[in-house]
Amino acid sequence: MAEEDDTKIRILQSLRGKICEAKNLGPSSGPNRLRDLCTFCTISLDQEEVYRTKVCEKSVSPFYSEDFYFEIPRPFQCLSFCVYAKSMFQIRDLPVGKVAIRKEDLYKYCGKENWFHLQPVDPHSEVQGKVHLEMKLNELITENGSVCQQLVVQIIACQGLPLISGQNCDPYATVALVGPARSDQKKTKVKKKTSDPQFEETFHFEVTRSSSYKGRSHFQVEEEDIEKLEIKVELWNNGNLAQDVFLGETRVSVKILRNDHVHKAWYLLQPKGNGTKSKPDDLGSLRLKVTYTEDNVLPSACYTALRNLMLKSPDVKPISASAAHVLGDICRENLGYEALLPVVRLLLHQNKLLPFLTAVAALELENTQEANTIFRGNSLATRCIDDMMKIVGRSYLTVTLKPVLNEIFESNKTCEIDPVKLKEGDNVEVNKENLQGYVQKVFTSITQSSSSCPPLMCDVFRSLRQLASKRFPADPHVQYSAVSSFVFLRFFAVAVLSPHTFQLRSHHPDPEISRTLTLISKTIQSLGSWGSLSKNKLSSFKETFMYDFFKLFQEDECIEKVKKFLDEISSNVSKESSGVEDSFVLKEGEVHKRAQGRKRIGKKNFKKRWLRVTNQELSYHKQKGKEALCVIPVKNILGVEKLEESAFNRKNMFQVIHSEKPLYVQAGNCVETNSWIEVLSQVSRCNPGRLSTFHPSAYVSGSWLCCKEPCENAPGCKPCTATVLANIQLDIDCDRETERIFSFFSTNRSRLQKMEDACAGMSVYLGQQEECSAFTIQDPKETFRTIKELGEVLDDLQAHHDLKGALTDEPGTIANPIVGKTA
């Protein structure tokens, strides 16, 4: 957590974007054309797959259209998107081609869609991990009395080697002194089942000197020798009976010892031969949108001034002069209010979001001239409320929409009612009946969900209702349209249209289901719309077929249900909880679970299981849909923590500590591990018996591997991961959010200066100047004062960054390894 006393810079990485589509997949000619194969696309960090799209039907130009977002929990060198063909007659999926982007090049593509040519998939082209080396020169006297040099190379350790077939590898290293007409190679021992091997092996190489050399007590390698020699280290996985697998290499020139008698450093492993290849066949193209973000988060004290300035925003009069509003104003052209998300999260964490949203909504209403256009545009107010609903309303969407969406996906009834799009054999009346049934279920689920609506959303809706009534007192319907424009149009209808974006489904729907969701979403928008009840809603439909379909619903009856629902979620009366909460699934998926060893006889091994987390219990099943083999009530969870790799020689493991023996689980990759830990921690965070310490390893053979304590019930030897207080709804890293705000201000510093100049001009000349029209400046003096204060705070924080940057680890440390040289 950001509030911890941490003197180091935290580097936090995230990736978001979209896998859009591919075209002309496979070789341009020949028998390997992919017309008859289904394809999917994966995302990998180095060699670790962290995301996979759904399988697209037979097409050489598949449309994937899948959004992705995840935190990157470890260092990486390369981000890869690989297209695979899935064949019923092949044991393994066939790689079609890939797009590989080096981490340092990701900024070139930030936030924009680009077409990338697919390259051949070469197992030697992507690697991960780092190696710790020590090199030094010794002076030796030979038997004949002459003096020669000896190069001593120690392979100390490696970190972060990849999994091989889902398991830890059996690595070994080869070390060679290479140069003209020589290549002396030596080999370490094989280390079993580890991605972080400790080698601690030393190798000696004779370095030949010229005949003119005369012994000196302090010698240096001569130029002509040193320029031609280098140490090559390669990492391999021992394949036993199979072929050994290349894991990466690095090369270090011996000339580095000219000025340094001993050289010791960490090096990033590199692809073999730098991954160079001959010109390949045209394998097709992939359209991607990728945004990589790296936040260098300083110690918490560095952000105090900027954080306090942002938290003052709800109290500033007028609100347009506040630091939060100024940020939205200066970033509007470049980012379209994207910079407001960290502001919303920061204010939410400090319980200051409601007054800020009320103030910005009031400002927008001042500039709204007609009641039927209320909150229809993309403004600072609507964006902030949208962000708030997506953050706090996630579980609300899950409990309200997920069951009915699951039914729609699984039953997959045909619902096309557009005569132009009907397929041969379709019955439009049957389709209309199917669609009506789906719409009715979604509509009913929404209008009966008021008891699940989060309190903050209710408070915001109540405020919007009061503001709208005050602004348009002659319109009796505006109090409803102010709320429905958000809860129906911007929340439920959008979630129905794109369930994967709201984590309601794991993948984007196929075209037929997507069309069904589009028709449902359009109908729900109209059923929930209170733009103007004086006009017939049927006039809002451009298509005749939608007009005819909407007439199937009893409009007056629907209006009463919507009115009752809007009253309930925006009333002044606090909701009383029934005390009975519906169970809904938060996360589920396939994992490997270690047998808990309840029986005295039996092997403690790992088996595939289907893990399922609801708001009430954690369970695992033999397969999806099968009865639970074990159920752990959420209230019994005492902690959820990562497990050291050394416990079972497996990566990506975590433990669920509860009243019985810990449950040990291996997730599919590092991103999935973090996701499981986050969900389980969130759902159990308020449990009264949560532990303060835990064992990061396992109890094996009569003792804990971490602390060697023989008692199985001994208190943990490491502090548990910090959790926020029970009254905080979300686990928000305030320092990271403030760092994001700082980066947005820094990127738009020139526009901040223009806004300052505009305030000064308005104060001198009075009235609205042409250069001021790009900004919202109600009170130039107050806004000018805020901008000057912002400038001082930003300069001070930049100085902290500069100072910390100067103290960054030197190249070669474990935190800042040297980018290894390649051939």
PDB file of C-alpha atoms in Angstrom, residues 1-11 297-302 735 804:
ATOM      1  CA  MET A   1       0.000   0.000   0.000  1.00  0.00           C
ATOM      2  CA  ALA A   2       1.052   3.540  -0.662  1.00  0.00           C
ATOM      3  CA  GLU A   3       0.731   4.525   2.983  1.00  0.00           C
ATOM      4  CA  GLU A   4       3.556   2.221   4.055  1.00  0.00           C
ATOM      5  CA  ASP A   5       6.848   3.792   5.106  1.00  0.00           C
ATOM      6  CA  ASP A   6       8.829   3.076   1.986  1.00  0.00           C
ATOM      7  CA  THR A   7      11.974   4.985   1.058  1.00  0.00           C
ATOM      8  CA  LYS A   8      12.375   3.383  -2.354  1.00  0.00           C
ATOM      9  CA  ILE A   9      10.839   4.220  -5.692  1.00  0.00           C
ATOM     10  CA  ARG A  10       8.121   1.738  -6.648  1.00  0.00           C
ATOM     11  CA  ILE A  11       7.917   0.994 -10.351  1.00  0.00           C
ATOM     12  CA  VAL A 297       6.003   6.153  -7.375  1.00  0.00           C
ATOM     13  CA  LEU A 298       8.028   8.065  -4.789  1.00  0.00           C
ATOM     14  CA  PRO A 299       7.707   7.759  -0.990  1.00  0.00           C
ATOM     15  CA  SER A 300       4.331   8.950   0.276  1.00  0.00           C
ATOM     16  CA  ALA A 301       5.621  12.150   1.889  1.00  0.00           C
ATOM     17  CA  CYS A 302       6.653  13.512  -1.529  1.00  0.00           C
ATOM     18  CA  ASP A 735       0.360   7.677  -3.992  1.00  0.00           C
ATOM     19  CA  LYS A 804      15.431  10.130  -6.637  1.00  0.00           C
TER      20      LYS A 804
END
